[in-house]
Amino acid sequence: MNRRYRKTIIAGNWKMNMTATEARGLFDELKPMISKAKWCEVVLCVPFVDIPLMRRLLKDSRVTVGAQNMHHEPSGAYTGEVSAAMLKDLGVKYVILGHSERRAYCGETDSLVNKKVLLALQTGLRPIVCVGESLEQREKNLTLDYVALQVKSALAGVPVEKLRQIVFAYEPIWAIGTGRTATAEQAAEVNTAIRTIIRKMYGARAARSITIQYGGSMNAKNAEELLAQFDVDGGLIGGAALKASEFAAIIQAANQ
Ligand code: PGA
């Protein structure tokens, strides 16, 4: 973390978990714990159908609500989809884009993710752009090249004045939901590489102020060490965000 130049953001990614009833229960448990988040921004990226409820429950808190996806076209005949404008209208601030589960199960490509990034920015949503390599790519020593490609294509056409709205999340696929976390050194290496790419594209000032999270089995035990890395500015947290005490402990680690 480097709080002088950029925001630390702890974001929960509930994925396809939590009915509205369950969400209310989790909120009741979380409420007394999250009010203490002083130094970091806390975001809950919840399923679409939980957004109105969570916005209502979190109204008087500093916790913001995010979504986990949006369609790449502004509106139209796309049955079953949700638009950026719909999210904005509900008071959503962040949207996760290009999560590896969507890349793997829904065929999302780098160019589709780029379309979504541009539309989110145009609509006033802050994208949390996920990038990360597979185990095979890591073993073949392709991690940095692959992540660089993802970062560059996500940013195609993004002007420097909009860059600050973007958050990156480095999420090695082999660490997501597996209990196998990247070491602090591995996370730091890739996060620093992402910042270097951004520096080359947009200059030092822009690179210094962009938030780059780590995600992949972050939990109460490993959060402190991961967040202690200079270029790890927060976390995107799946499994551990579904347990109030775990999530609160990660927030606490970010507040040290
Ligand atoms: P995990 O998920 O914390 O359960 O590994 C992280 C993510 O997919 O964003």
Short mmCIF file of N, CA, C and O in Angstrom, two decimals, residues 44-150:
data_model
loop_
_atom_site.label_atom_id
_atom_site.label_comp_id
_atom_site.label_asym_id
_atom_site.label_seq_id
_atom_site.Cartn_x
_atom_site.Cartn_y
_atom_site.Cartn_z
N LEU A 44 -18.72 -3.46 -1.73
CA LEU A 44 -19.32 -4.79 -1.81
C LEU A 44 -19.88 -4.98 -3.21
O LEU A 44 -20.82 -4.28 -3.61
N CYS A 45 -19.26 -5.88 -3.98
CA CYS A 45 -19.73 -6.17 -5.33
C CYS A 45 -20.68 -7.35 -5.24
O CYS A 45 -20.27 -8.50 -5.05
N VAL A 46 -21.95 -7.03 -5.35
CA VAL A 46 -23.00 -8.00 -5.01
C VAL A 46 -23.75 -8.40 -6.29
O VAL A 46 -23.65 -7.71 -7.31
N PRO A 47 -24.52 -9.50 -6.25
CA PRO A 47 -25.34 -9.86 -7.41
C PRO A 47 -26.32 -8.72 -7.74
O PRO A 47 -26.75 -7.98 -6.84
N PHE A 48 -26.66 -8.60 -9.03
CA PHE A 48 -27.55 -7.50 -9.46
C PHE A 48 -28.78 -7.36 -8.57
O PHE A 48 -29.12 -6.26 -8.16
N VAL A 49 -29.41 -8.50 -8.28
CA VAL A 49 -30.70 -8.43 -7.58
C VAL A 49 -30.55 -7.96 -6.12
O VAL A 49 -31.53 -7.57 -5.50
N ASP A 50 -29.34 -8.00 -5.59
CA ASP A 50 -29.12 -7.54 -4.20
C ASP A 50 -28.77 -6.05 -4.14
O ASP A 50 -28.66 -5.48 -3.06
N ILE A 51 -28.57 -5.44 -5.32
CA ILE A 51 -28.07 -4.06 -5.32
C ILE A 51 -29.03 -3.07 -4.62
O ILE A 51 -28.59 -2.33 -3.72
N PRO A 52 -30.33 -3.05 -4.96
CA PRO A 52 -31.19 -2.06 -4.30
C PRO A 52 -31.20 -2.23 -2.78
O PRO A 52 -31.10 -1.25 -2.04
N LEU A 53 -31.29 -3.47 -2.32
CA LEU A 53 -31.30 -3.72 -0.87
C LEU A 53 -29.99 -3.23 -0.23
O LEU A 53 -30.01 -2.53 0.79
N MET A 54 -28.86 -3.60 -0.82
CA MET A 54 -27.58 -3.22 -0.23
C MET A 54 -27.37 -1.71 -0.26
O MET A 54 -26.82 -1.13 0.66
N ARG A 55 -27.83 -1.06 -1.30
CA ARG A 55 -27.74 0.41 -1.35
C ARG A 55 -28.52 1.01 -0.19
O ARG A 55 -28.08 1.93 0.46
N ARG A 56 -29.69 0.44 0.07
CA ARG A 56 -30.54 0.95 1.16
C ARG A 56 -29.86 0.71 2.50
O ARG A 56 -29.75 1.61 3.33
N LEU A 57 -29.38 -0.50 2.70
CA LEU A 57 -28.78 -0.84 4.00
C LEU A 57 -27.49 -0.04 4.26
O LEU A 57 -27.19 0.29 5.40
N LEU A 58 -26.76 0.25 3.20
CA LEU A 58 -25.45 0.90 3.38
C LEU A 58 -25.52 2.42 3.23
O LEU A 58 -24.49 3.10 3.24
N LYS A 59 -26.74 2.92 3.14
CA LYS A 59 -26.97 4.35 2.87
C LYS A 59 -26.16 5.27 3.78
O LYS A 59 -25.54 6.22 3.32
N ASP A 60 -26.16 4.99 5.05
CA ASP A 60 -25.50 5.91 5.98
C ASP A 60 -24.07 5.48 6.32
O ASP A 60 -23.47 6.01 7.25
N SER A 61 -23.55 4.52 5.59
CA SER A 61 -22.19 4.08 5.90
C SER A 61 -21.25 4.56 4.80
O SER A 61 -21.68 5.13 3.80
N ARG A 62 -19.96 4.30 4.99
CA ARG A 62 -19.01 4.70 3.95
C ARG A 62 -18.71 3.56 2.99
O ARG A 62 -17.84 3.67 2.14
N VAL A 63 -19.45 2.48 3.16
CA VAL A 63 -19.24 1.33 2.28
C VAL A 63 -20.02 1.56 0.97
O VAL A 63 -21.19 1.96 1.01
N THR A 64 -19.37 1.33 -0.16
CA THR A 64 -20.06 1.55 -1.43
C THR A 64 -20.44 0.22 -2.07
O THR A 64 -19.90 -0.83 -1.73
N VAL A 65 -21.36 0.29 -3.01
CA VAL A 65 -21.87 -0.92 -3.65
C VAL A 65 -21.33 -1.01 -5.08
O VAL A 65 -21.28 -0.02 -5.80
N GLY A 66 -20.91 -2.22 -5.43
CA GLY A 66 -20.42 -2.46 -6.79
C GLY A 66 -21.20 -3.60 -7.43
O GLY A 66 -21.92 -4.34 -6.75
N ALA A 67 -21.06 -3.71 -8.76
CA ALA A 67 -21.66 -4.84 -9.48
C ALA A 67 -20.52 -5.74 -9.96
O ALA A 67 -19.35 -5.40 -9.84
N GLN A 68 -20.91 -6.90 -10.49
CA GLN A 68 -19.90 -7.88 -10.89
C GLN A 68 -19.74 -7.99 -12.40
O GLN A 68 -18.87 -8.72 -12.89
N ASN A 69 -20.58 -7.27 -13.12
CA ASN A 69 -20.54 -7.33 -14.58
C ASN A 69 -21.51 -6.30 -15.13
O ASN A 69 -22.33 -5.75 -14.38
N MET A 70 -21.44 -6.04 -16.42
CA MET A 70 -22.43 -5.23 -17.14
C MET A 70 -22.30 -5.57 -18.62
O MET A 70 -21.31 -6.16 -19.05
N HIS A 71 -23.30 -5.21 -19.40
CA HIS A 71 -23.22 -5.49 -20.84
C HIS A 71 -22.35 -4.44 -21.54
O HIS A 71 -22.18 -3.34 -21.02
N HIS A 72 -21.82 -4.82 -22.70
CA HIS A 72 -20.91 -3.89 -23.39
C HIS A 72 -21.62 -2.90 -24.30
O HIS A 72 -21.02 -1.98 -24.80
N GLU A 73 -22.93 -3.09 -24.53
CA GLU A 73 -23.68 -2.11 -25.31
C GLU A 73 -24.51 -1.26 -24.35
O GLU A 73 -24.95 -1.75 -23.31
N PRO A 74 -24.76 0.00 -24.70
CA PRO A 74 -25.47 0.89 -23.78
C PRO A 74 -26.91 0.46 -23.50
O PRO A 74 -27.42 0.64 -22.38
N SER A 75 -27.62 -0.06 -24.50
CA SER A 75 -29.01 -0.51 -24.30
C SER A 75 -29.42 -1.31 -25.53
O SER A 75 -28.65 -1.40 -26.49
N GLY A 76 -30.61 -1.86 -25.51
CA GLY A 76 -31.11 -2.52 -26.72
C GLY A 76 -31.62 -3.92 -26.49
O GLY A 76 -31.91 -4.33 -25.36
N ALA A 77 -31.72 -4.68 -27.59
CA ALA A 77 -32.33 -6.00 -27.57
C ALA A 77 -31.31 -7.04 -27.11
O ALA A 77 -30.74 -7.77 -27.93
N TYR A 78 -31.05 -7.07 -25.83
CA TYR A 78 -30.11 -8.04 -25.24
C TYR A 78 -30.81 -8.68 -24.04
O TYR A 78 -30.58 -8.30 -22.89
N THR A 79 -31.68 -9.59 -24.33
CA THR A 79 -32.53 -10.19 -23.31
C THR A 79 -31.71 -10.74 -22.14
O THR A 79 -30.75 -11.48 -22.35
N GLY A 80 -32.12 -10.36 -20.97
CA GLY A 80 -31.48 -10.90 -19.77
C GLY A 80 -30.25 -10.14 -19.32
O GLY A 80 -29.63 -10.51 -18.32
N GLU A 81 -29.87 -9.10 -20.05
CA GLU A 81 -28.64 -8.39 -19.69
C GLU A 81 -28.93 -7.14 -18.85
O GLU A 81 -30.06 -6.68 -18.76
N VAL A 82 -27.88 -6.60 -18.27
CA VAL A 82 -27.99 -5.40 -17.42
C VAL A 82 -27.01 -4.36 -17.95
O VAL A 82 -25.86 -4.66 -18.24
N SER A 83 -27.51 -3.12 -18.10
CA SER A 83 -26.66 -2.08 -18.71
C SER A 83 -25.93 -1.25 -17.66
O SER A 83 -26.32 -1.19 -16.49
N ALA A 84 -24.91 -0.56 -18.15
CA ALA A 84 -24.14 0.34 -17.29
C ALA A 84 -25.05 1.43 -16.72
O ALA A 84 -24.97 1.78 -15.53
N ALA A 85 -25.94 1.97 -17.58
CA ALA A 85 -26.83 3.05 -17.13
C ALA A 85 -27.76 2.57 -16.02
O ALA A 85 -28.08 3.33 -15.10
N MET A 86 -28.21 1.32 -16.11
CA MET A 86 -29.10 0.78 -15.06
C MET A 86 -28.36 0.73 -13.72
O MET A 86 -28.91 1.04 -12.67
N LEU A 87 -27.09 0.33 -13.78
CA LEU A 87 -26.28 0.26 -12.55
C LEU A 87 -26.06 1.65 -11.98
O LEU A 87 -26.22 1.89 -10.78
N LYS A 88 -25.71 2.57 -12.86
CA LYS A 88 -25.46 3.95 -12.44
C LYS A 88 -26.70 4.53 -11.76
O LYS A 88 -26.64 5.17 -10.71
N ASP A 89 -27.84 4.26 -12.37
CA ASP A 89 -29.11 4.79 -11.86
C ASP A 89 -29.44 4.25 -10.46
O ASP A 89 -30.12 4.90 -9.68
N LEU A 90 -28.95 3.04 -10.17
CA LEU A 90 -29.19 2.46 -8.84
C LEU A 90 -28.18 2.96 -7.80
O LEU A 90 -28.23 2.58 -6.64
N GLY A 91 -27.22 3.76 -8.25
CA GLY A 91 -26.23 4.28 -7.30
C GLY A 91 -25.00 3.41 -7.15
O GLY A 91 -24.26 3.52 -6.17
N VAL A 92 -24.79 2.53 -8.13
CA VAL A 92 -23.60 1.68 -8.10
C VAL A 92 -22.38 2.53 -8.47
O VAL A 92 -22.46 3.39 -9.35
N LYS A 93 -21.27 2.28 -7.77
CA LYS A 93 -20.08 3.09 -8.04
C LYS A 93 -19.02 2.30 -8.82
O LYS A 93 -18.35 2.85 -9.69
N TYR A 94 -18.86 1.04 -8.47
CA TYR A 94 -17.82 0.21 -9.12
C TYR A 94 -18.45 -0.94 -9.87
O TYR A 94 -19.52 -1.42 -9.50
N VAL A 95 -17.74 -1.41 -10.89
CA VAL A 95 -18.19 -2.64 -11.56
C VAL A 95 -16.96 -3.50 -11.90
O VAL A 95 -15.99 -3.01 -12.48
N ILE A 96 -17.01 -4.75 -11.49
CA ILE A 96 -15.92 -5.68 -11.82
C ILE A 96 -16.04 -6.02 -13.31
O ILE A 96 -17.13 -6.36 -13.78
N LEU A 97 -14.95 -5.92 -14.03
CA LEU A 97 -14.97 -6.26 -15.46
C LEU A 97 -13.85 -7.25 -15.78
O LEU A 97 -12.75 -7.14 -15.24
N GLY A 98 -14.16 -8.22 -16.63
CA GLY A 98 -13.15 -9.17 -17.07
C GLY A 98 -12.69 -10.13 -16.00
O GLY A 98 -11.55 -10.62 -16.03
N HIS A 99 -13.57 -10.45 -15.04
CA HIS A 99 -13.19 -11.46 -14.05
C HIS A 99 -12.86 -12.77 -14.77
O HIS A 99 -13.50 -13.11 -15.77
N SER A 100 -11.90 -13.52 -14.26
CA SER A 100 -11.46 -14.72 -14.98
C SER A 100 -12.59 -15.75 -15.12
O SER A 100 -12.60 -16.53 -16.07
N GLU A 101 -13.55 -15.73 -14.19
CA GLU A 101 -14.68 -16.66 -14.33
C GLU A 101 -15.53 -16.29 -15.54
O GLU A 101 -16.03 -17.16 -16.25
N ARG A 102 -15.69 -15.00 -15.78
CA ARG A 102 -16.45 -14.58 -16.96
C ARG A 102 -15.64 -14.82 -18.24
O ARG A 102 -16.19 -15.18 -19.27
N ARG A 103 -14.33 -14.64 -18.14
CA ARG A 103 -13.50 -14.93 -19.33
C ARG A 103 -13.60 -16.42 -19.65
O ARG A 103 -13.72 -16.82 -20.80
N ALA A 104 -13.58 -17.27 -18.61
CA ALA A 104 -13.57 -18.72 -18.83
C ALA A 104 -14.96 -19.27 -19.18
O ALA A 104 -15.08 -20.08 -20.09
N TYR A 105 -16.00 -18.86 -18.46
CA TYR A 105 -17.31 -19.49 -18.64
C TYR A 105 -18.21 -18.74 -19.61
O TYR A 105 -19.19 -19.29 -20.09
N CYS A 106 -17.94 -17.47 -19.85
CA CYS A 106 -18.83 -16.68 -20.71
C CYS A 106 -18.09 -16.19 -21.94
O CYS A 106 -18.60 -15.35 -22.68
N GLY A 107 -16.88 -16.68 -22.13
CA GLY A 107 -16.13 -16.35 -23.35
C GLY A 107 -15.75 -14.89 -23.49
O GLY A 107 -15.62 -14.38 -24.60
N GLU A 108 -15.58 -14.18 -22.41
CA GLU A 108 -15.22 -12.76 -22.52
C GLU A 108 -13.77 -12.61 -22.97
O GLU A 108 -12.86 -13.19 -22.38
N THR A 109 -13.59 -11.84 -24.02
CA THR A 109 -12.25 -11.64 -24.57
C THR A 109 -11.70 -10.29 -24.12
O THR A 109 -12.43 -9.45 -23.61
N ASP A 110 -10.41 -10.09 -24.39
CA ASP A 110 -9.79 -8.80 -24.07
C ASP A 110 -10.50 -7.65 -24.78
O ASP A 110 -10.68 -6.58 -24.19
N SER A 111 -10.93 -7.86 -26.00
CA SER A 111 -11.54 -6.73 -26.71
C SER A 111 -12.94 -6.45 -26.16
O SER A 111 -13.36 -5.29 -26.09
N LEU A 112 -13.64 -7.49 -25.73
CA LEU A 112 -14.94 -7.26 -25.10
C LEU A 112 -14.76 -6.50 -23.77
O LEU A 112 -15.51 -5.57 -23.46
N VAL A 113 -13.76 -6.92 -23.02
CA VAL A 113 -13.49 -6.25 -21.74
C VAL A 113 -13.17 -4.77 -22.00
O VAL A 113 -13.65 -3.89 -21.29
N ASN A 114 -12.41 -4.49 -23.04
CA ASN A 114 -12.09 -3.11 -23.39
C ASN A 114 -13.36 -2.30 -23.71
O ASN A 114 -13.52 -1.17 -23.25
N LYS A 115 -14.29 -2.92 -24.45
CA LYS A 115 -15.56 -2.22 -24.75
C LYS A 115 -16.28 -1.87 -23.47
O LYS A 115 -16.85 -0.80 -23.31
N LYS A 116 -16.30 -2.82 -22.54
CA LYS A 116 -16.99 -2.59 -21.27
C LYS A 116 -16.31 -1.49 -20.46
O LYS A 116 -16.96 -0.66 -19.85
N VAL A 117 -14.98 -1.50 -20.48
CA VAL A 117 -14.24 -0.47 -19.74
C VAL A 117 -14.61 0.91 -20.27
O VAL A 117 -14.93 1.83 -19.50
N LEU A 118 -14.61 1.06 -21.59
CA LEU A 118 -14.91 2.36 -22.20
C LEU A 118 -16.33 2.81 -21.87
O LEU A 118 -16.58 3.97 -21.53
N LEU A 119 -17.27 1.86 -21.93
CA LEU A 119 -18.67 2.21 -21.65
C LEU A 119 -18.86 2.54 -20.16
O LEU A 119 -19.58 3.49 -19.82
N ALA A 120 -18.21 1.79 -19.30
CA ALA A 120 -18.32 2.07 -17.85
C ALA A 120 -17.82 3.48 -17.57
O ALA A 120 -18.49 4.27 -16.86
N LEU A 121 -16.68 3.84 -18.12
CA LEU A 121 -16.11 5.17 -17.88
C LEU A 121 -17.03 6.26 -18.41
O LEU A 121 -17.25 7.28 -17.76
N GLN A 122 -17.57 6.01 -19.59
CA GLN A 122 -18.48 6.98 -20.20
C GLN A 122 -19.74 7.17 -19.35
O GLN A 122 -20.32 8.24 -19.29
N THR A 123 -20.14 6.11 -18.64
CA THR A 123 -21.36 6.15 -17.84
C THR A 123 -21.11 6.66 -16.42
O THR A 123 -22.04 6.88 -15.66
N GLY A 124 -19.85 6.79 -16.06
CA GLY A 124 -19.55 7.27 -14.71
C GLY A 124 -19.41 6.16 -13.69
O GLY A 124 -19.56 6.39 -12.48
N LEU A 125 -19.16 4.94 -14.17
CA LEU A 125 -18.88 3.83 -13.25
C LEU A 125 -17.37 3.62 -13.20
O LEU A 125 -16.67 3.83 -14.19
N ARG A 126 -16.87 3.17 -12.06
CA ARG A 126 -15.43 2.89 -11.94
C ARG A 126 -15.18 1.39 -12.16
O ARG A 126 -15.62 0.56 -11.35
N PRO A 127 -14.49 1.03 -13.24
CA PRO A 127 -14.24 -0.39 -13.49
C PRO A 127 -13.15 -0.96 -12.58
O PRO A 127 -12.14 -0.30 -12.34
N ILE A 128 -13.39 -2.16 -12.07
CA ILE A 128 -12.33 -2.94 -11.41
C ILE A 128 -11.95 -4.01 -12.44
O ILE A 128 -12.70 -4.97 -12.66
N VAL A 129 -10.85 -3.80 -13.13
CA VAL A 129 -10.48 -4.67 -14.24
C VAL A 129 -9.59 -5.81 -13.75
O VAL A 129 -8.52 -5.58 -13.17
N CYS A 130 -10.06 -7.04 -13.96
CA CYS A 130 -9.31 -8.20 -13.48
C CYS A 130 -8.39 -8.74 -14.57
O CYS A 130 -8.81 -8.91 -15.72
N VAL A 131 -7.17 -9.00 -14.18
CA VAL A 131 -6.19 -9.62 -15.08
C VAL A 131 -5.47 -10.71 -14.30
O VAL A 131 -5.44 -10.68 -13.07
N GLY A 132 -4.90 -11.67 -15.01
CA GLY A 132 -4.17 -12.72 -14.29
C GLY A 132 -3.94 -13.93 -15.17
O GLY A 132 -4.72 -14.19 -16.10
N GLU A 133 -2.89 -14.66 -14.85
CA GLU A 133 -2.46 -15.78 -15.68
C GLU A 133 -2.96 -17.11 -15.14
O GLU A 133 -3.30 -17.24 -13.97
N SER A 134 -2.95 -18.11 -16.03
CA SER A 134 -3.29 -19.48 -15.60
C SER A 134 -2.02 -20.12 -15.01
O SER A 134 -0.91 -19.59 -15.16
N LEU A 135 -2.21 -21.27 -14.40
CA LEU A 135 -1.06 -21.98 -13.82
C LEU A 135 -0.07 -22.37 -14.92
O LEU A 135 1.14 -22.24 -14.76
N GLU A 136 -0.64 -22.81 -16.04
CA GLU A 136 0.22 -23.22 -17.15
C GLU A 136 1.08 -22.05 -17.63
O GLU A 136 2.28 -22.19 -17.88
N GLN A 137 0.46 -20.89 -17.75
CA GLN A 137 1.22 -19.71 -18.19
C GLN A 137 2.31 -19.35 -17.19
O GLN A 137 3.42 -19.02 -17.56
N ARG A 138 1.98 -19.47 -15.90
CA ARG A 138 3.00 -19.17 -14.88
C ARG A 138 4.17 -20.15 -15.00
O ARG A 138 5.32 -19.76 -14.96
N GLU A 139 3.82 -21.42 -15.15
CA GLU A 139 4.89 -22.42 -15.22
C GLU A 139 5.76 -22.26 -16.45
O GLU A 139 6.93 -22.60 -16.45
N LYS A 140 5.17 -21.70 -17.50
CA LYS A 140 5.96 -21.46 -18.73
C LYS A 140 6.63 -20.09 -18.70
O LYS A 140 7.16 -19.64 -19.73
N ASN A 141 6.54 -19.43 -17.55
CA ASN A 141 7.20 -18.12 -17.41
C ASN A 141 6.59 -17.04 -18.31
O ASN A 141 7.29 -16.15 -18.77
N LEU A 142 5.28 -17.16 -18.54
CA LEU A 142 4.62 -16.21 -19.45
C LEU A 142 3.80 -15.16 -18.70
O LEU A 142 3.14 -14.32 -19.31
N THR A 143 3.84 -15.23 -17.37
CA THR A 143 2.96 -14.38 -16.56
C THR A 143 3.02 -12.91 -16.95
O THR A 143 1.99 -12.29 -17.26
N LEU A 144 4.21 -12.34 -16.94
CA LEU A 144 4.30 -10.89 -17.13
C LEU A 144 3.88 -10.47 -18.54
O LEU A 144 3.20 -9.46 -18.72
N ASP A 145 4.24 -11.29 -19.52
CA ASP A 145 3.84 -10.97 -20.90
C ASP A 145 2.32 -11.02 -21.06
O ASP A 145 1.71 -10.15 -21.67
N TYR A 146 1.73 -12.05 -20.47
CA TYR A 146 0.29 -12.24 -20.63
C TYR A 146 -0.48 -11.13 -19.91
O TYR A 146 -1.41 -10.54 -20.48
N VAL A 147 -0.08 -10.83 -18.71
CA VAL A 147 -0.76 -9.78 -17.95
C VAL A 147 -0.58 -8.42 -18.66
O VAL A 147 -1.52 -7.62 -18.74
N ALA A 148 0.60 -8.19 -19.21
CA ALA A 148 0.84 -6.93 -19.92
C ALA A 148 -0.14 -6.78 -21.09
O ALA A 148 -0.71 -5.71 -21.31
N LEU A 149 -0.35 -7.88 -21.78
CA LEU A 149 -1.28 -7.87 -22.91
C LEU A 149 -2.69 -7.53 -22.44
O LEU A 149 -3.40 -6.72 -23.04
N GLN A 150 -3.11 -8.15 -21.34
CA GLN A 150 -4.46 -7.89 -20.81
C GLN A 150 -4.61 -6.43 -20.39
O GLN A 150 -5.64 -5.81 -20.65
#
